[in-house]
Short mmCIF file of C-alpha atoms in Angstrom, two decimals:
data_model
loop_
_atom_site.label_atom_id
_atom_site.label_comp_id
_atom_site.label_asym_id
_atom_site.label_seq_id
_atom_site.Cartn_x
_atom_site.Cartn_y
_atom_site.Cartn_z
CA ALA A 91 0.00 0.00 0.00
CA GLN A 92 1.16 3.51 -0.65
CA SER A 93 2.17 5.90 2.15
CA VAL A 94 3.40 9.45 2.60
CA THR A 95 5.85 10.90 5.10
CA GLN A 96 6.12 14.61 5.63
CA LEU A 97 9.44 15.07 7.32
CA ASP A 98 8.66 18.23 9.28
CA SER A 99 5.55 18.92 11.31
CA HIS A 100 6.41 22.65 11.58
CA VAL A 101 8.57 24.90 9.43
CA SER A 102 9.31 28.56 10.20
CA VAL A 103 10.83 30.94 7.66
CA SER A 104 11.18 34.69 7.45
CA GLU A 105 9.15 36.61 4.93
CA GLY A 106 11.03 36.89 1.64
CA THR A 107 13.19 33.78 2.22
CA PRO A 108 12.85 30.42 0.47
CA VAL A 109 10.43 27.73 1.57
CA LEU A 110 11.16 24.00 1.52
CA LEU A 111 8.55 21.47 2.68
CA ARG A 112 9.73 17.88 2.44
CA CYS A 113 7.71 14.84 1.40
CA ASN A 114 8.73 11.23 0.80
CA TYR A 115 6.34 8.66 -0.58
CA SER A 116 6.11 4.93 -0.84
CA SER A 117 4.33 3.39 -3.78
CA SER A 118 5.14 0.25 -5.68
CA TYR A 119 3.39 1.55 -8.76
CA SER A 120 3.49 4.79 -10.72
CA PRO A 121 1.99 7.23 -8.27
CA SER A 122 0.08 10.43 -8.69
CA LEU A 123 1.33 13.02 -6.22
CA PHE A 124 -0.29 16.22 -5.01
CA TRP A 125 0.22 19.09 -2.62
CA TYR A 126 -2.81 20.66 -0.95
CA VAL A 127 -2.93 23.72 1.27
CA GLN A 128 -5.33 24.45 4.10
CA HIS A 129 -5.56 27.92 5.57
CA PRO A 130 -6.84 28.23 9.15
CA ASN A 131 -10.45 27.12 9.48
CA LYS A 132 -10.72 26.70 5.72
CA GLY A 133 -11.12 23.83 3.30
CA LEU A 134 -8.47 22.17 1.13
CA GLN A 135 -7.07 23.80 -1.99
CA LEU A 136 -4.99 22.05 -4.62
CA LEU A 137 -1.56 23.62 -5.03
CA LEU A 138 -0.13 21.35 -7.69
CA LYS A 139 -0.07 17.80 -9.01
CA TYR A 140 2.42 15.40 -10.55
CA THR A 141 1.12 12.90 -13.07
CA SER A 142 4.32 11.80 -14.91
CA ALA A 143 4.24 14.43 -17.67
CA ALA A 144 7.17 16.41 -16.19
CA THR A 145 9.28 16.01 -13.08
CA LEU A 146 9.20 19.71 -12.17
CA VAL A 147 5.66 20.82 -11.51
CA LYS A 148 4.54 24.43 -11.17
CA GLY A 149 1.56 25.28 -9.04
CA ILE A 150 -0.38 28.28 -7.87
CA ASN A 151 1.02 31.19 -5.86
CA GLY A 152 4.61 30.58 -6.98
CA PHE A 153 4.97 27.08 -5.53
CA GLU A 154 6.85 24.29 -7.32
CA ALA A 155 7.57 20.65 -6.59
CA GLU A 156 10.10 18.26 -8.07
CA PHE A 157 9.44 14.55 -8.44
CA LYS A 158 12.59 12.49 -7.83
CA LYS A 159 11.93 8.82 -8.36
CA SER A 160 15.37 7.71 -7.20
CA GLU A 161 14.82 9.45 -3.86
CA THR A 162 11.05 8.78 -3.72
CA SER A 163 10.60 12.46 -2.90
CA PHE A 164 8.23 15.23 -3.91
CA HIS A 165 9.43 18.31 -2.04
CA LEU A 166 7.54 21.61 -2.25
CA THR A 167 9.44 24.86 -2.71
CA LYS A 168 8.85 28.57 -3.14
CA PRO A 169 11.62 31.10 -3.76
CA SER A 170 10.24 33.84 -1.54
CA ALA A 171 7.75 33.37 1.29
CA HIS A 172 4.85 35.73 1.81
CA MET A 173 2.83 36.22 4.97
CA SER A 174 -0.23 34.83 3.19
CA ASP A 175 1.59 31.47 2.77
CA ALA A 176 1.11 30.70 6.47
CA ALA A 177 -1.02 27.56 6.42
CA GLU A 178 -0.90 23.79 6.69
CA TYR A 179 0.38 21.86 3.70
CA PHE A 180 -0.42 18.26 2.86
CA CYS A 181 1.44 15.90 0.56
CA VAL A 182 -0.93 13.34 -0.98
CA VAL A 183 -0.39 10.14 -2.98
CA SER A 184 -2.65 7.89 -4.98
CA ASP A 185 -2.03 4.95 -7.25
CA ARG A 186 -4.09 2.66 -9.40
CA ARG A 187 -3.47 -0.46 -7.37
CA ASP A 188 -5.78 0.13 -4.44
CA ASP A 189 -7.83 3.23 -5.33
CA LYS A 190 -6.96 5.07 -2.14
CA ILE A 191 -5.91 8.70 -1.78
CA ILE A 192 -3.56 8.94 1.18
CA PHE A 193 -2.51 12.09 3.05
CA GLY A 194 0.65 12.88 4.93
CA LYS A 195 0.30 14.25 8.44
CA GLY A 196 0.85 17.80 7.29
CA THR A 197 3.44 20.54 7.72
CA ARG A 198 2.43 23.78 9.34
CA LEU A 199 4.28 26.70 7.73
CA HIS A 200 4.91 29.77 9.88
CA ILE A 201 6.05 33.01 8.29
CA LEU A 202 8.07 35.37 10.48
CA PRO A 203 7.92 39.10 9.76
CA ASN B 1182 -20.77 25.34 -9.41
CA ALA B 1183 -21.74 23.15 -6.47
CA GLY B 1184 -18.90 20.59 -6.67
CA VAL B 1185 -18.88 18.62 -3.41
CA THR B 1186 -21.42 19.56 -0.77
CA GLN B 1187 -21.42 18.26 2.80
CA THR B 1188 -24.32 18.50 5.20
CA PRO B 1189 -24.49 19.42 7.99
CA LYS B 1190 -21.58 21.84 8.49
CA PHE B 1191 -21.69 21.67 12.29
CA ARG B 1192 -23.22 19.22 14.74
CA VAL B 1193 -23.06 18.49 18.44
CA LEU B 1194 -24.01 14.97 19.52
CA LYS B 1195 -24.37 13.33 22.88
CA THR B 1196 -22.48 10.11 23.50
CA GLY B 1197 -24.47 7.19 22.15
CA GLN B 1198 -26.53 9.18 19.66
CA SER B 1199 -26.47 8.35 15.98
CA MET B 1200 -26.22 10.55 12.93
CA THR B 1201 -25.59 10.51 9.21
CA LEU B 1202 -23.36 12.87 7.28
CA LEU B 1203 -24.27 13.41 3.66
CA CYS B 1204 -21.82 14.06 0.84
CA ALA B 1205 -23.20 14.99 -2.56
CA GLN B 1206 -21.24 15.63 -5.75
CA ASP B 1207 -22.47 16.85 -9.09
CA MET B 1208 -19.41 16.01 -11.21
CA ASN B 1209 -20.39 12.43 -12.09
CA HIS B 1210 -17.32 11.12 -10.25
CA GLU B 1211 -16.93 7.41 -9.62
CA TYR B 1212 -14.65 7.66 -6.59
CA MET B 1213 -15.74 9.11 -3.27
CA TYR B 1214 -13.96 9.27 0.08
CA TRP B 1215 -14.60 10.11 3.72
CA TYR B 1216 -11.77 11.44 5.89
CA ARG B 1217 -11.44 12.68 9.41
CA GLN B 1218 -8.98 15.42 10.35
CA ASP B 1219 -7.45 15.63 13.80
CA PRO B 1220 -4.60 17.92 14.94
CA GLY B 1221 -1.21 16.50 14.01
CA MET B 1222 -2.71 13.50 12.22
CA GLY B 1223 -3.46 14.90 8.79
CA LEU B 1224 -6.50 13.51 7.04
CA ARG B 1225 -7.09 9.85 7.68
CA LEU B 1226 -9.21 7.77 5.33
CA ILE B 1227 -12.30 6.26 6.94
CA HIS B 1228 -14.10 4.57 4.04
CA TYR B 1229 -14.19 4.99 0.31
CA SER B 1230 -16.17 3.94 -2.72
CA VAL B 1231 -15.12 3.24 -6.29
CA GLY B 1232 -18.62 3.30 -7.71
CA GLU B 1233 -22.33 3.09 -6.99
CA GLY B 1234 -23.13 0.19 -4.70
CA THR B 1235 -19.50 -0.37 -3.63
CA THR B 1236 -17.70 0.57 -0.42
CA ALA B 1237 -14.37 -0.32 1.16
CA LYS B 1238 -12.56 0.28 4.44
CA GLY B 1239 -9.85 2.84 4.79
CA GLU B 1240 -7.31 3.41 7.57
CA VAL B 1241 -9.71 4.13 10.45
CA PRO B 1242 -13.09 2.49 9.71
CA ASP B 1243 -14.11 1.36 13.21
CA GLY B 1244 -17.28 2.99 14.53
CA TYR B 1245 -18.41 4.18 11.09
CA ASN B 1246 -20.55 2.77 8.31
CA VAL B 1247 -21.10 4.05 4.79
CA SER B 1248 -23.46 3.60 1.89
CA ARG B 1249 -23.35 4.57 -1.78
CA LEU B 1250 -26.83 3.82 -3.09
CA LYS B 1251 -26.65 6.60 -5.67
CA LYS B 1252 -23.57 7.58 -7.62
CA GLN B 1253 -23.77 11.19 -6.53
CA ASN B 1254 -24.19 10.55 -2.79
CA PHE B 1255 -21.91 9.00 -0.18
CA LEU B 1256 -23.29 8.72 3.34
CA LEU B 1257 -21.24 8.34 6.51
CA GLY B 1258 -23.03 6.96 9.55
CA LEU B 1259 -22.16 6.95 13.21
CA GLU B 1260 -24.37 4.39 14.96
CA SER B 1261 -23.33 5.20 18.53
CA ALA B 1262 -21.21 8.31 18.76
CA ALA B 1263 -18.22 8.43 21.11
CA PRO B 1264 -16.14 11.43 22.24
CA SER B 1265 -13.20 9.98 20.25
CA GLN B 1266 -15.20 10.70 17.10
CA THR B 1267 -15.04 14.44 17.74
CA SER B 1268 -13.30 15.65 14.60
CA VAL B 1269 -13.64 17.53 11.36
CA TYR B 1270 -14.92 15.29 8.58
CA PHE B 1271 -14.14 15.86 4.93
CA CYS B 1272 -15.69 14.24 1.92
CA ALA B 1273 -13.93 14.08 -1.43
CA SER B 1274 -14.70 12.88 -4.93
CA SER B 1275 -12.49 12.08 -7.89
CA TYR B 1276 -12.91 10.97 -11.47
CA SER B 1277 -10.01 8.55 -11.10
CA VAL B 1278 -6.92 7.83 -9.01
CA VAL B 1279 -4.53 8.00 -11.95
CA GLY B 1280 -3.62 10.40 -14.64
CA ASN B 1281 -4.41 14.08 -14.70
CA THR B 1282 -7.03 14.00 -11.98
CA GLU B 1283 -7.28 15.32 -8.47
CA ALA B 1284 -9.76 15.01 -5.65
CA PHE B 1285 -12.30 17.71 -4.95
CA PHE B 1286 -13.20 18.33 -1.34
CA GLY B 1287 -16.24 19.50 0.55
CA GLN B 1288 -15.96 22.29 3.10
CA GLY B 1289 -16.00 19.91 6.04
CA THR B 1290 -18.31 19.00 8.91
CA ARG B 1291 -17.26 19.88 12.43
CA LEU B 1292 -18.63 17.22 14.78
CA THR B 1293 -18.43 17.42 18.55
CA VAL B 1294 -19.46 14.48 20.70
CA VAL B 1295 -20.06 15.34 24.34
#
């Protein structure tokens, strides 16, 4: 069965500095990978998705993620953090073998002024 | 523009009471999912369905039942609510689990069991 590990439960960065949120996955088949964001007391919004067309995926609000099969990673990055990026971020995996969509435990991103 | 709609949005139950959460989608999606969200645990899969009339267990199915009698609706039932079921519940639907597809989520149901 597939699984997702988000390596940091909390990340703090200063406004204007780069953001790195780490995600490793386990899937014995070609996975689909996603990043979702959840702002406080809000629903889930899709940031970006990887579906094997390209290893570097661009999403909304300046976020990117790179799929590295050899490292089984799908880390999320942004060159310059903004205060509005403060939220919880979820790495998500699905594959065709068991029809499940599985979430990581989330990384809460704090932006320092 | 409805997408995925969950009802109710808030509910307070007493221990031992029962209730049903309704998830409705208007995108003709085959796949539907119920999750619960607890602090520090992410979203954990309760049950899911890959089509009308089918259901399957997820990661945390105990204490919950589901039904998918119509393609557009996925019901989550709590037969005898317990305080441990206090959580925020999210429903999702998806056209597929592969390819250029993603899940669409409802706005959540905040359930408190006292």
